[in-house]
CSV table of N, CA and C and ligand atoms in Angstrom, one decimal:
chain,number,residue,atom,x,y,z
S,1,UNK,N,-70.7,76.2,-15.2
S,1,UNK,CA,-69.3,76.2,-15.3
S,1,UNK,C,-68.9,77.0,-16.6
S,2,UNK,N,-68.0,78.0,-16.1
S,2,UNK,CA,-67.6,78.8,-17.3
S,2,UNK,C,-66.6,77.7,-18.8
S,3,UNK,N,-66.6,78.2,-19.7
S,3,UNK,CA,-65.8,77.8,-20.9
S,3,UNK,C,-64.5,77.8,-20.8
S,4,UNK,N,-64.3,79.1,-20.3
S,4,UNK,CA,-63.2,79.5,-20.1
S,4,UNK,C,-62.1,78.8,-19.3
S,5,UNK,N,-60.8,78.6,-19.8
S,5,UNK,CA,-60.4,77.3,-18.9
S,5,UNK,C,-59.2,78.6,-18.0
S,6,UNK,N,-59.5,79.9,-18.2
S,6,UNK,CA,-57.9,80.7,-17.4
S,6,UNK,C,-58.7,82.1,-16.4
S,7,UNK,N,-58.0,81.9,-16.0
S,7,UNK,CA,-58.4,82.9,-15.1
S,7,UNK,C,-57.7,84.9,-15.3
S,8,UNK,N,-58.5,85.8,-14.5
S,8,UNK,CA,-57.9,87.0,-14.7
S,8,UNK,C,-56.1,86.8,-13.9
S,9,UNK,N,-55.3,87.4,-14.3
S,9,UNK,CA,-53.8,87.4,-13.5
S,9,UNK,C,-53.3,86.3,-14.0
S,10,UNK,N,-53.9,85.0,-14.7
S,10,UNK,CA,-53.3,84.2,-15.1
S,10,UNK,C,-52.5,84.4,-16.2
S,11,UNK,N,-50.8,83.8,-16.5
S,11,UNK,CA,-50.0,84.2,-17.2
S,11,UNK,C,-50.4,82.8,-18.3
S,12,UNK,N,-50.4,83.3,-19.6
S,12,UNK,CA,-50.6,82.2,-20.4
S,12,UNK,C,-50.1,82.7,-21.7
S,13,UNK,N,-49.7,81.7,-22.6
S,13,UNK,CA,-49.3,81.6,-23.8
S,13,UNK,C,-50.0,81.7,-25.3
S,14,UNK,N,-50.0,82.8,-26.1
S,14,UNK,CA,-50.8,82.6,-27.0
S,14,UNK,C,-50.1,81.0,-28.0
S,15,UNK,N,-51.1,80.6,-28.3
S,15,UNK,CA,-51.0,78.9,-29.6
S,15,UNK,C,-51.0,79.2,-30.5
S,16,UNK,N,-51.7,80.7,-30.8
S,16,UNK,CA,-52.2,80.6,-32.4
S,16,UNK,C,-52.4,82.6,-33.3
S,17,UNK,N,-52.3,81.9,-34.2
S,17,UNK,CA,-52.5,83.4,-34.5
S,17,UNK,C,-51.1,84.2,-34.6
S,18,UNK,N,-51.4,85.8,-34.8
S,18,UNK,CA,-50.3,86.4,-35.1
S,18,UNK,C,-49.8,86.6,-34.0
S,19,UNK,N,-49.9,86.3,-33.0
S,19,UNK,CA,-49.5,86.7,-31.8
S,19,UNK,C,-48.6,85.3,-31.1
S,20,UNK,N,-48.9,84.7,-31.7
S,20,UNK,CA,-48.4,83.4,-31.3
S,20,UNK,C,-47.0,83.3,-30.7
S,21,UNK,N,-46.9,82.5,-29.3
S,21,UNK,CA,-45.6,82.5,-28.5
S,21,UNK,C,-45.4,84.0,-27.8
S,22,UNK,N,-46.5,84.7,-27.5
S,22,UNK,CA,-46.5,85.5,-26.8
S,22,UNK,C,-47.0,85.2,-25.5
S,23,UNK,N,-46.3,86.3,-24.6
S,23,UNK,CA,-46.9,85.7,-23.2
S,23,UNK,C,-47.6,86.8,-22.4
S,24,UNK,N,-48.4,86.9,-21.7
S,24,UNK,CA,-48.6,87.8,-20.8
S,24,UNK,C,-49.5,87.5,-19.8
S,25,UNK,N,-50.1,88.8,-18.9
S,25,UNK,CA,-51.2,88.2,-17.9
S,25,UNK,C,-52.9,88.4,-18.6
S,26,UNK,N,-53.5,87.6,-18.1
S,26,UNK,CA,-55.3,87.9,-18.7
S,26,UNK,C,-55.2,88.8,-17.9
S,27,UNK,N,-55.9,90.2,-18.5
S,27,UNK,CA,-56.6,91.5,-17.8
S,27,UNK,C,-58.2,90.9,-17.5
S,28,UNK,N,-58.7,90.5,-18.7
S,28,UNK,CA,-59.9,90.4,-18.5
S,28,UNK,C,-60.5,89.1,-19.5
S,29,UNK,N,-61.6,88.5,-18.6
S,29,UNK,CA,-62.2,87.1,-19.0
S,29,UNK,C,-63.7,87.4,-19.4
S,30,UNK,N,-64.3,86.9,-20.4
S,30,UNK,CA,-65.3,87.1,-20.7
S,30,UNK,C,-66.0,85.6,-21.0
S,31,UNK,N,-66.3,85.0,-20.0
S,31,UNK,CA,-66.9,83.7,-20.2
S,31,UNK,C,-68.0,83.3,-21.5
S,32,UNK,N,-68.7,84.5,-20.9
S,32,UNK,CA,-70.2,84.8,-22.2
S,32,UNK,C,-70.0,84.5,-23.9
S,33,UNK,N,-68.7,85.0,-23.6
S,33,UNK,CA,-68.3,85.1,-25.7
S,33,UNK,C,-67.2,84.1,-25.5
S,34,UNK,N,-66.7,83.9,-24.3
S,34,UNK,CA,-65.1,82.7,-24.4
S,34,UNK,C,-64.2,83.3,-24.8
S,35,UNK,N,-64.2,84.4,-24.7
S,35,UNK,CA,-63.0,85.2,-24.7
S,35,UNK,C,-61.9,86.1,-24.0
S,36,UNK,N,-60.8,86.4,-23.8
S,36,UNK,CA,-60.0,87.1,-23.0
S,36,UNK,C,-59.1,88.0,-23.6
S,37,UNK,N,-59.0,89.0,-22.8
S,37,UNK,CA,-58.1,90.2,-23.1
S,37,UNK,C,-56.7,89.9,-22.4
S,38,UNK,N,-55.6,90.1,-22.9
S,38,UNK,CA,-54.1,89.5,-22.6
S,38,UNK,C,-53.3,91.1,-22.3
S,39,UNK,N,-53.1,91.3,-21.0
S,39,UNK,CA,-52.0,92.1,-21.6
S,39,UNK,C,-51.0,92.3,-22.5
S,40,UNK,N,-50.8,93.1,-23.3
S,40,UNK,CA,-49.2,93.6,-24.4
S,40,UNK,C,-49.9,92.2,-25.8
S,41,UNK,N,-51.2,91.7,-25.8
S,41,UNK,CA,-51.3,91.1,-26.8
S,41,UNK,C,-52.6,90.9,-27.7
S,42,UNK,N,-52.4,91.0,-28.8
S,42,UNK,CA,-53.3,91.2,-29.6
S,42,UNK,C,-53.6,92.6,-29.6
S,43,UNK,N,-53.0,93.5,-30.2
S,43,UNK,CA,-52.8,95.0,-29.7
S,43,UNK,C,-53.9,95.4,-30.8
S,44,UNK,N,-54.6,96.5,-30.6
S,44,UNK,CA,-55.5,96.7,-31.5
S,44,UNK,C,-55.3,98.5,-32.1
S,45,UNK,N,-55.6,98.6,-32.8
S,45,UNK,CA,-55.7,100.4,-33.1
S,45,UNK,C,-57.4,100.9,-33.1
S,46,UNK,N,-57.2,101.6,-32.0
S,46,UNK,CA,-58.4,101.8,-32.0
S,46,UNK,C,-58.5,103.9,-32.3
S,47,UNK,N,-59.8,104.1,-32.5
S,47,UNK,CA,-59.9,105.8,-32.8
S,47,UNK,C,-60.5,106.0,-32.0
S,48,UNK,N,-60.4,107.3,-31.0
S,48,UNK,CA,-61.0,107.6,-30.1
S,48,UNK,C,-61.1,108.6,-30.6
S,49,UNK,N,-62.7,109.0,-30.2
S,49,UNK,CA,-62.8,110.4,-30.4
S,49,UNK,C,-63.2,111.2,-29.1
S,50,UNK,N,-62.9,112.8,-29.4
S,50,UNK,CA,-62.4,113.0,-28.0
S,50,UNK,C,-64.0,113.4,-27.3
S,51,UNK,N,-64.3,112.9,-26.1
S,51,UNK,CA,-65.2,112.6,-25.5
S,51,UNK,C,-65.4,114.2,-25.0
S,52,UNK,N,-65.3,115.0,-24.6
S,52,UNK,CA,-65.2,116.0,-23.9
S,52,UNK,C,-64.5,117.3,-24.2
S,53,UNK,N,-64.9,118.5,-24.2
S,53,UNK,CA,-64.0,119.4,-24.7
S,53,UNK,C,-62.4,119.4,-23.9
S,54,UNK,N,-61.4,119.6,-24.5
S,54,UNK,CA,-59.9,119.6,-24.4
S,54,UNK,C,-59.7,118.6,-24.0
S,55,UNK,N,-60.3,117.3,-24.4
S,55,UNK,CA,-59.5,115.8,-24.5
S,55,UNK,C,-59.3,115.8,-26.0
S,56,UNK,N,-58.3,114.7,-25.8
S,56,UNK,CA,-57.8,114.7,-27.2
S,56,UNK,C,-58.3,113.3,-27.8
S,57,UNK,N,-58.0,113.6,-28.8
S,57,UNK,CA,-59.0,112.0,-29.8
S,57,UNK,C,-57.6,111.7,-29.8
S,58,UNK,N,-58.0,110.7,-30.6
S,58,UNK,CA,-57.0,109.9,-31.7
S,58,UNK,C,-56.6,108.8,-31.5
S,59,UNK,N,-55.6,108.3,-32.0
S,59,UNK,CA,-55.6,106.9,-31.9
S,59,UNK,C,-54.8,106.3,-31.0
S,60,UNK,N,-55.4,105.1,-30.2
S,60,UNK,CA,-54.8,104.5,-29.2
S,60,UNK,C,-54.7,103.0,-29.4
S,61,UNK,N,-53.7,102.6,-29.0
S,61,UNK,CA,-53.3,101.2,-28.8
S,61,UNK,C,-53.7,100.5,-27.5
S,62,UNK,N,-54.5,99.2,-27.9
S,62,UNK,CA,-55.4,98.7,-26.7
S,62,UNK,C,-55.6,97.0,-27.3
S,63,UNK,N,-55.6,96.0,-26.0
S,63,UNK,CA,-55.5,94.7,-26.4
S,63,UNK,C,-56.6,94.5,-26.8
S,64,UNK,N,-56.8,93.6,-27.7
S,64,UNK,CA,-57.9,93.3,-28.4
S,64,UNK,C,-58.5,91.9,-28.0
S,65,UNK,N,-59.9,91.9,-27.5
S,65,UNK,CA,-59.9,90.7,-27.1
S,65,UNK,C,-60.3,89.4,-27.8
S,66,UNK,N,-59.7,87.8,-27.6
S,66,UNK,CA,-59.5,86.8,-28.5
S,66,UNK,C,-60.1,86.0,-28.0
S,67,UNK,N,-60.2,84.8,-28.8
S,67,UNK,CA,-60.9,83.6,-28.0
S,67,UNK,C,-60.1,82.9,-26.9
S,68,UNK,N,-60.5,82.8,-26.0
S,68,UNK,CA,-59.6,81.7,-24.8
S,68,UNK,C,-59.2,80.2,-25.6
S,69,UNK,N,-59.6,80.1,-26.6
S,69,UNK,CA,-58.7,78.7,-27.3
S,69,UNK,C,-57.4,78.7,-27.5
S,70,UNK,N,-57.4,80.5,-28.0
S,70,UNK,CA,-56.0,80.3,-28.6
S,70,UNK,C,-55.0,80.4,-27.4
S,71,UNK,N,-55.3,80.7,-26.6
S,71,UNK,CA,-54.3,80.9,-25.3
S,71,UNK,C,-54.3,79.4,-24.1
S,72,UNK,N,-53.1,78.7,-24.0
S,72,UNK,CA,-53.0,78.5,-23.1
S,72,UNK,C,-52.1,78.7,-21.8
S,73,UNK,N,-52.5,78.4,-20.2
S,73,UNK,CA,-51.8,78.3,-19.6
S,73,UNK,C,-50.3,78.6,-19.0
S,74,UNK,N,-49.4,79.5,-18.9
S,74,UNK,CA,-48.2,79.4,-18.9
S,74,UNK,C,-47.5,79.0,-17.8
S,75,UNK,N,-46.3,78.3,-17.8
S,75,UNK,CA,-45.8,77.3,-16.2
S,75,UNK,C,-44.6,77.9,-16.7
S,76,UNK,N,-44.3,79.1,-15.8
S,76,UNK,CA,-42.8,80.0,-15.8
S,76,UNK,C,-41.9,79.0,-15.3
S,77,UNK,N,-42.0,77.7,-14.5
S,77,UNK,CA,-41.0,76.8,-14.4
S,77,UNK,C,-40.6,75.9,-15.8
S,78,UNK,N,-41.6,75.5,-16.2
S,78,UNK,CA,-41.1,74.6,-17.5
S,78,UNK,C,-40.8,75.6,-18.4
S,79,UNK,N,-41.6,77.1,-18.7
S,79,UNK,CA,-41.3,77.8,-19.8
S,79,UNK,C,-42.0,77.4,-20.9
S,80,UNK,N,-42.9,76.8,-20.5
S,80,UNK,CA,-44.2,76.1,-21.9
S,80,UNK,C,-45.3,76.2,-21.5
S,81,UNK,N,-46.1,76.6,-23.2
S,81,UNK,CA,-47.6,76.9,-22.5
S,81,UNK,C,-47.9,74.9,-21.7
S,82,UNK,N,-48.7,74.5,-20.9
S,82,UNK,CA,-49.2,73.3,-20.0
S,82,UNK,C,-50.7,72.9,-19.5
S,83,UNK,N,-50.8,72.6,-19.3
S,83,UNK,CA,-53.0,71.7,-19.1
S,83,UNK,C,-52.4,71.9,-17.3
S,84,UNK,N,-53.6,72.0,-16.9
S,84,UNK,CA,-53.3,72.0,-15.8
S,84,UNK,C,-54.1,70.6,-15.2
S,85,UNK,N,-54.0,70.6,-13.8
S,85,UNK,CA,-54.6,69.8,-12.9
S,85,UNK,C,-54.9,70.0,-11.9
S,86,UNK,N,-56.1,69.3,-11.1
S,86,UNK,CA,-56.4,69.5,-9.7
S,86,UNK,C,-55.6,69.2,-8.4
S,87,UNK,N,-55.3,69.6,-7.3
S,87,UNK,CA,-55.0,68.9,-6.4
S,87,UNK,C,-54.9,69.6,-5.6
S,88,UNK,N,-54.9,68.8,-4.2
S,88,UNK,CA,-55.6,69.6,-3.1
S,88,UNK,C,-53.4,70.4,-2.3
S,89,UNK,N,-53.2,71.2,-1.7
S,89,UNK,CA,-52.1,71.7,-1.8
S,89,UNK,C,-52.3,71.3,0.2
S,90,UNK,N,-51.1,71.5,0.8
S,90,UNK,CA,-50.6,71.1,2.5
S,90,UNK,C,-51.5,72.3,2.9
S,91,UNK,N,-52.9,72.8,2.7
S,91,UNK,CA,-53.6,73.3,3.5
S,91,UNK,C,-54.8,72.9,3.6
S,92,UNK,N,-55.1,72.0,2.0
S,92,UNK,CA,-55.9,71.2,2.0
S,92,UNK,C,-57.1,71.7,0.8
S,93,UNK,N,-56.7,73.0,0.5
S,93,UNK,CA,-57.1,73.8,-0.4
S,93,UNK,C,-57.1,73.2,-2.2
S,94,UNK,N,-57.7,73.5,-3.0
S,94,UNK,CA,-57.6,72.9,-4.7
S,94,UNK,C,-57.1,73.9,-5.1
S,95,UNK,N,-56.0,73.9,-5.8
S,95,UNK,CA,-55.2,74.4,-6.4
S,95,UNK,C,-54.7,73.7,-8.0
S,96,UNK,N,-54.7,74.6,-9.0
S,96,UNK,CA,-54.2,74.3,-10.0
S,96,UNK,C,-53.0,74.1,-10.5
S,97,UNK,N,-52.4,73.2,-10.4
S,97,UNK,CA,-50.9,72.8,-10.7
S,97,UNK,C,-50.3,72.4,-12.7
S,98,UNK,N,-49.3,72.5,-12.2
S,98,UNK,CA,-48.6,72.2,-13.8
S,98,UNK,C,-48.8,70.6,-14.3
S,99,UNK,N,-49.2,70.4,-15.0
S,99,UNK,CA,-49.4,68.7,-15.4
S,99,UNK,C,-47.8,68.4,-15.9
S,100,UNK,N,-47.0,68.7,-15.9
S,100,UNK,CA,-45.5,68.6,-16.4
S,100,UNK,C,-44.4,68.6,-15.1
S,101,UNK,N,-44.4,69.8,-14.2
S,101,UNK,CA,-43.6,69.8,-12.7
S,101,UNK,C,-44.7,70.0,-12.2
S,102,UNK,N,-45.7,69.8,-11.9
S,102,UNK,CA,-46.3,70.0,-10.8
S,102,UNK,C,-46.2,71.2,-9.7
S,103,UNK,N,-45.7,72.5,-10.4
S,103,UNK,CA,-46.3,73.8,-9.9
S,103,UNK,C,-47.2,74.1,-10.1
S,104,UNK,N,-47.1,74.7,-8.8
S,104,UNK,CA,-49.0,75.4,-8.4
S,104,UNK,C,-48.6,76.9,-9.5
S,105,UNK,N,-49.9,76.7,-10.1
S,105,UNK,CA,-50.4,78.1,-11.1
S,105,UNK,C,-51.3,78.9,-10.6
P,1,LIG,ZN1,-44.5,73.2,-15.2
């Protein structure tokens, strides 16, 4: 079982750090190190150099990736990061729901 408690597309809340009370979707999950990439967060500056003749270098802005502690969850109905829970949904399927209203995430 992975560490990681969020999924890719999942919309969650940074807790901590400079970013904190930011929201966006996970681009990318990295179980291995416990970390995830957020869209629009934790922006990084990075230097590219230019790979190929007539590309251009220089510097680009790119999410930087963070530990999945600092992010949790976000429930666009309550508006707060939330823990989720299991339950099976009217198809019979497990689904992750809000522990606060009980929307499916
Ligand atoms: Zn909720």
């Amino acid at each position: 079982m992975s560490k990681v408690h969020v999924r890719r597309g999942d919309t969650v809340m940074v807790i901590s750090g400079k970013d904190k009370g930011k929201t966006g979707k996970v681009a990318v999950v990295s179980p291995t190190e416990g970390k995830v990439i957020v869209e629009g967060v934790n922006m990084v500056t990075k230097h590219v150099k230019p790979r190929k003749q007539g590309d251009q270098g220089g510097i680009v802005k790119a999410e930087g990736a963070m530990y999945a502690s600092k992010v949790m969850l976000y429930c666009a109905k309550c508006k707060k990061p939330t823990r989720i829970s299991k339950k099976a949904n009217k198809k019979g399927e497990l689904v992750r729901v809000c522990t606060h209203c009980g929307a499916e995430l």
